[in-house]
Short mmCIF file of C-alpha atoms in Angstrom, two decimals:
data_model
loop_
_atom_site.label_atom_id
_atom_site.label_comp_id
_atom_site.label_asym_id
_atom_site.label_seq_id
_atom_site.Cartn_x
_atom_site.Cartn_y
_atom_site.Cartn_z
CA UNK A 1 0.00 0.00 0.00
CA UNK A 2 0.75 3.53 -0.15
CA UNK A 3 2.98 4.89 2.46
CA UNK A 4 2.78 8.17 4.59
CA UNK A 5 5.39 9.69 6.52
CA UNK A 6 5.35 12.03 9.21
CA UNK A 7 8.41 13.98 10.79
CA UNK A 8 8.89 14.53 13.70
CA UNK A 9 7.74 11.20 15.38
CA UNK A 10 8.06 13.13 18.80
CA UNK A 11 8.31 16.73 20.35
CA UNK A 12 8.54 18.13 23.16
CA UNK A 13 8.50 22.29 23.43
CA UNK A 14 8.43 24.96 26.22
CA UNK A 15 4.81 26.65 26.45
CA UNK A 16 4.78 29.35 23.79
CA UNK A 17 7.16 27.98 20.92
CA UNK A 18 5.14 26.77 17.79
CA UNK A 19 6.11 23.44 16.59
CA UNK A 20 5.99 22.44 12.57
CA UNK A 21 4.74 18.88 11.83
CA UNK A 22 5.55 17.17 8.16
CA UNK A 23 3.67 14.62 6.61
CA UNK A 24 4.42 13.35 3.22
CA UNK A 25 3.16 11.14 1.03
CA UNK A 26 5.69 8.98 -0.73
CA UNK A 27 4.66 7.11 -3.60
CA UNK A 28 1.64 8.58 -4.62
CA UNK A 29 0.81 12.39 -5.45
CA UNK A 30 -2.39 13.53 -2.91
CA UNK A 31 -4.10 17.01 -3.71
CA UNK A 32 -6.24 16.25 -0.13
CA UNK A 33 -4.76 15.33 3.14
CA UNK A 34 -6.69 15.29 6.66
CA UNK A 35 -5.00 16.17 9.98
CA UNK A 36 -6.13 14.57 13.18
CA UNK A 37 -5.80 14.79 16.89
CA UNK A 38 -6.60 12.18 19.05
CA UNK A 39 -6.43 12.65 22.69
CA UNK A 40 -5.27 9.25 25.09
CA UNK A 41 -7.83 6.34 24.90
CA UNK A 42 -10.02 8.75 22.47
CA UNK A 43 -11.03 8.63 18.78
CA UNK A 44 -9.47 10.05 16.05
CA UNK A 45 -10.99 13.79 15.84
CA UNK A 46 -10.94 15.48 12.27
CA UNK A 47 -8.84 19.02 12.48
CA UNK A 48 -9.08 20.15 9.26
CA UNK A 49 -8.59 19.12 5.56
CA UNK A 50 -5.13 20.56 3.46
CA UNK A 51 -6.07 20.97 -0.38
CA UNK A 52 -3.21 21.33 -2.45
CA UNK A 53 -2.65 24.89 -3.62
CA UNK A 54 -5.61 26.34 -1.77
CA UNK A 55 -6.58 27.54 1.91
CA UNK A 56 -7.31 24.40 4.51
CA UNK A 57 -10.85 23.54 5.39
CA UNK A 58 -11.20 23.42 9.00
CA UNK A 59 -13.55 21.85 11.31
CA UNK A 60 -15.81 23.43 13.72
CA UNK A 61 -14.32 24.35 16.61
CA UNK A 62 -10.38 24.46 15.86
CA UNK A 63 -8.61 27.61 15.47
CA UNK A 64 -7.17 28.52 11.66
CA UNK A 65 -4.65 30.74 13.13
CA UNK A 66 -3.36 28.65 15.96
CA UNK A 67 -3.01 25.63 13.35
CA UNK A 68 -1.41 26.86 10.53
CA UNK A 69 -1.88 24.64 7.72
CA UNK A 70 0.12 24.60 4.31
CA UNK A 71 -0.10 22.24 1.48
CA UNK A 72 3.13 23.36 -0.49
CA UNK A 73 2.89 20.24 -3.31
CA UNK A 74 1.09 17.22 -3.95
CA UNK A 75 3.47 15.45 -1.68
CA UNK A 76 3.65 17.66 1.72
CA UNK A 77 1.45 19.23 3.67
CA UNK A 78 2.48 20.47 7.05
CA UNK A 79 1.08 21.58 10.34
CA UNK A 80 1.94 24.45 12.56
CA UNK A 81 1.15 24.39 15.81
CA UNK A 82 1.76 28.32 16.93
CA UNK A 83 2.12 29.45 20.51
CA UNK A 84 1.80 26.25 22.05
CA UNK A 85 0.41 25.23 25.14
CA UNK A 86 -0.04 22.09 27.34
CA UNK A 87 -3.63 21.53 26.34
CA UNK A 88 -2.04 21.60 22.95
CA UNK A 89 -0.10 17.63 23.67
CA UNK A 90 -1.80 15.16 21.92
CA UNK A 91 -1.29 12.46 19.21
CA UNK A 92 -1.18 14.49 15.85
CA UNK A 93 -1.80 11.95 12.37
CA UNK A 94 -2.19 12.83 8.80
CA UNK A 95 -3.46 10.91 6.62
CA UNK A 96 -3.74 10.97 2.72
CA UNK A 97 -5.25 8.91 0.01
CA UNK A 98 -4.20 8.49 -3.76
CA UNK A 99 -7.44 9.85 -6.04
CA UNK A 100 -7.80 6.76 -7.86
CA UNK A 101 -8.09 4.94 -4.69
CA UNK A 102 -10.42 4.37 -2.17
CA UNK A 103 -8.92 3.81 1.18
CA UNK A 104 -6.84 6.78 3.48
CA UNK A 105 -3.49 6.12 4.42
CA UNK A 106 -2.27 7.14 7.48
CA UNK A 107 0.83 8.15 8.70
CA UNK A 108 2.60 7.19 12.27
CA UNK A 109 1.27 10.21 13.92
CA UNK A 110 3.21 12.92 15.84
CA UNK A 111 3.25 12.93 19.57
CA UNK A 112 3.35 16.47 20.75
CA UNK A 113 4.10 17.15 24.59
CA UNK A 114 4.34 20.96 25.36
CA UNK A 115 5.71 22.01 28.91
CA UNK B 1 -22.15 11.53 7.29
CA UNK B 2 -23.40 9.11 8.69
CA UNK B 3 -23.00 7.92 12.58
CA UNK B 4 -21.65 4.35 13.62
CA UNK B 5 -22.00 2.56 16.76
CA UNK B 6 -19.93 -0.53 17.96
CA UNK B 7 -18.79 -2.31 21.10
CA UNK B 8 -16.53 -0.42 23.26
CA UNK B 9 -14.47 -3.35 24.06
CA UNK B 10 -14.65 -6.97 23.23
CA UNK B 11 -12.25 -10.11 25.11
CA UNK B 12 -11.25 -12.88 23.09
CA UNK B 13 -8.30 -16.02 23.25
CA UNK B 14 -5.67 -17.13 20.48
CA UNK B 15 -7.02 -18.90 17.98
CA UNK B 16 -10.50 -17.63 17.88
CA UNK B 17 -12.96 -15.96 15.41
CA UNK B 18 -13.92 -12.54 16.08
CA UNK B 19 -16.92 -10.65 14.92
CA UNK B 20 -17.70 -6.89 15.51
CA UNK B 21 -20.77 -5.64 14.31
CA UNK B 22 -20.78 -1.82 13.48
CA UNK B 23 -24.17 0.03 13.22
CA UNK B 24 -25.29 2.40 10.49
CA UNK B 25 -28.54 3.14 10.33
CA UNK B 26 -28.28 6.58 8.32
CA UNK B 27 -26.06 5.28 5.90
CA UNK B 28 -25.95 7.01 2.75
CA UNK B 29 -26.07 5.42 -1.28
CA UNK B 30 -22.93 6.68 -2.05
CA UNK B 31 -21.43 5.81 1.68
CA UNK B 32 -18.81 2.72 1.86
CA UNK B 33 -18.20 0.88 5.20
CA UNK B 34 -14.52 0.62 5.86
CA UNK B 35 -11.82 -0.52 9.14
CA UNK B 36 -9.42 0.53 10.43
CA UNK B 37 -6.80 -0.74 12.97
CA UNK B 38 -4.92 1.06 15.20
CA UNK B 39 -1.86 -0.28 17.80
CA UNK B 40 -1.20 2.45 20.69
CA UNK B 41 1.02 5.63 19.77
CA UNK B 42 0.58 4.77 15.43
CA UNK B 43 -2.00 5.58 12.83
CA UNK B 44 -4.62 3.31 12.33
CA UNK B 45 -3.83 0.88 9.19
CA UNK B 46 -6.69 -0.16 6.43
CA UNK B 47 -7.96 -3.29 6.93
CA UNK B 48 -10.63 -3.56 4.68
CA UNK B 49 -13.80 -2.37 3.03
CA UNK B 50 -17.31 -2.34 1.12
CA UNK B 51 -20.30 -1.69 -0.01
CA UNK B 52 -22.24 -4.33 0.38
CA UNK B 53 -22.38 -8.31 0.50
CA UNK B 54 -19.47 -9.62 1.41
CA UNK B 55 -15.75 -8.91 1.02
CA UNK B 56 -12.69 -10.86 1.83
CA UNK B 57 -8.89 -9.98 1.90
CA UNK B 58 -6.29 -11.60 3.02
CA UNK B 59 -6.34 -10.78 6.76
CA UNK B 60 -10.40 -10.13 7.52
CA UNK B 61 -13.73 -10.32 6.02
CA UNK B 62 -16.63 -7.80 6.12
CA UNK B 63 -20.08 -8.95 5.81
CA UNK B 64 -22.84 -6.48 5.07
CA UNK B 65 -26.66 -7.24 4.95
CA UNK B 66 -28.79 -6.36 1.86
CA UNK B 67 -30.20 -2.80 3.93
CA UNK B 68 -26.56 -1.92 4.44
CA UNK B 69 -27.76 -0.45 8.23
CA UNK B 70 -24.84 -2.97 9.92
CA UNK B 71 -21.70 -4.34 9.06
CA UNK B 72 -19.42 -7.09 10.61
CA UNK B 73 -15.93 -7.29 10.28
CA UNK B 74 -14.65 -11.23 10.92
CA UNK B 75 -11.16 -11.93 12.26
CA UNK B 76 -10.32 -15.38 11.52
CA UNK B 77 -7.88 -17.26 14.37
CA UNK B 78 -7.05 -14.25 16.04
CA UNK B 79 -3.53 -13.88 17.61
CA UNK B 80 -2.35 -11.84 20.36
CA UNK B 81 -1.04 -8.92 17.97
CA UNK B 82 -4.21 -8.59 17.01
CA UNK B 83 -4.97 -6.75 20.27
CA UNK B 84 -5.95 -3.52 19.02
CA UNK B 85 -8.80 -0.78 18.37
CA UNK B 86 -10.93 -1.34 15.49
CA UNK B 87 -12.84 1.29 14.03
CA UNK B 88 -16.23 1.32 11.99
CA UNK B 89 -16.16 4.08 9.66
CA UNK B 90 -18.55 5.40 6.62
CA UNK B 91 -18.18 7.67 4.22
CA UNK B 92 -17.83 8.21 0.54
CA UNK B 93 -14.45 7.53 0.21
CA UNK B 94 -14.41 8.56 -4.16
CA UNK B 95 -16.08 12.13 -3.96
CA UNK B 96 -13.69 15.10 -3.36
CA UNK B 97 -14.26 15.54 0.06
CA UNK B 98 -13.31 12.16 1.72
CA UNK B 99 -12.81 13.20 5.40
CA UNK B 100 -14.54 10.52 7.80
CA UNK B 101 -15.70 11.05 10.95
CA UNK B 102 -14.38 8.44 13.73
CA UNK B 103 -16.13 7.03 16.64
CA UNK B 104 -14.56 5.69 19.56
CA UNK B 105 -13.91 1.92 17.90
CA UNK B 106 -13.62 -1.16 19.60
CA UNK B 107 -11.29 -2.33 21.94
CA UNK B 108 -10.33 -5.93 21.28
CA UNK B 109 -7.93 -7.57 23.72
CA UNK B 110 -6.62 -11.15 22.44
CA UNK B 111 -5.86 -13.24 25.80
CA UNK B 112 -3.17 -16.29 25.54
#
């Protein structure tokens, strides 16, 4: 199957730095990729959706300018996290999905500990 | 999109089947049922999906009924690192917005 990477596998910041987050596809070209958080022994929860060459979509409820998303080519789309703060550790996973297929690859996610 | 609902945990032993049925009454035509697995700390990993009727790869098979409202993913001889969360999602995975929405999956914990 496709493959998704994500880089860094695991930060740790002081309260108030903002932390970038990678994720590339590999092997496939994706004009959509999804961000996630996903909180200890809780679901997945849908951030916001990167389009390739265009603004992000985001989801109710999460902040556009404290997650700064940019979706530079069909292969990278990254995630800012700006300011951060404790509340802001959590599991961070992208996920993206060739068009002429039907299933979302994910990548290994992103843990994110702010101090 | 539509709303799933499935176990919260289910216990099973080496070398057993394993069945988790995944509600979804508000399924939509153009929705497809699809799981996922996911190990602590990683990204959940495609295991398989449909439509309807059955499907079979080479690790699972999903059975759906002719009303497409539930879905059942089978685990054939289970092993222990197949201890895991399994979620239930639908969606229409081909139109250009293909985000799903996750529920809180199923806990399955494979005992020796």
């Amino acid at each position: 199957g496709a493959v998704v990477s994500q880089h860094p596998s695991r930060v740790i910041c002081k309260s108030g730095t903002s932390v970038k987050i990678e994720c590339r596809s590999l092997d496939f070209q994706a004009t959509t990729m999804f961000w996630y958080r996903q909180f200890p022994k809780q679901s997945l929860m849908l951030m916001a959706t990167s389009n390739e060459g265009s603004k992000a979509t985001y989801e109710q409820g999460v902040e556009k300018d404290k997650f700064l998303i940019n979706h530079a080519s069909l292969t990278l789309s990254t995630l800012t996290v700006t300011s951060a703060h404790p509340e802001d550790s959590s599991f961070y996973i992208c996920s993206a999905g060739p068009t002429s297929a039907n299933e979302q690859f994910f990548g290994p996610g992103t843990r994110l500990t702010v101090l | 999109l539509a709303k799933t609902t499935q176990p919260i945990s289910m216990d099973s032993y080496e070398g057993q089947e394993v069945n988790i049925t995944c509600s979804h009454n508000n399924i939509a035509t153009n929705d497809y049922i699809t799981w996922y697995q996911q190990f602590p700390s990683q990204g959940p990993r495609f295991i398989i999906q449909g439509y309807k009727t059955k499907v079979t790869n080479e690790v699972a098979s999903l059975f759906i009924p002719a009303d497409r409202k539930s879905s059942t993913l089978s685990l054939p001889r289970v092993s222990l690192s197949d201890t895991a969360v399994y979620y239930c999602l639908v969606g229409d995975p081909t139109g250009n917005n293909r985000k799903l929405i996750w529920g809180l999956g199923t806990s399955l914990a494979v005992n020796p």
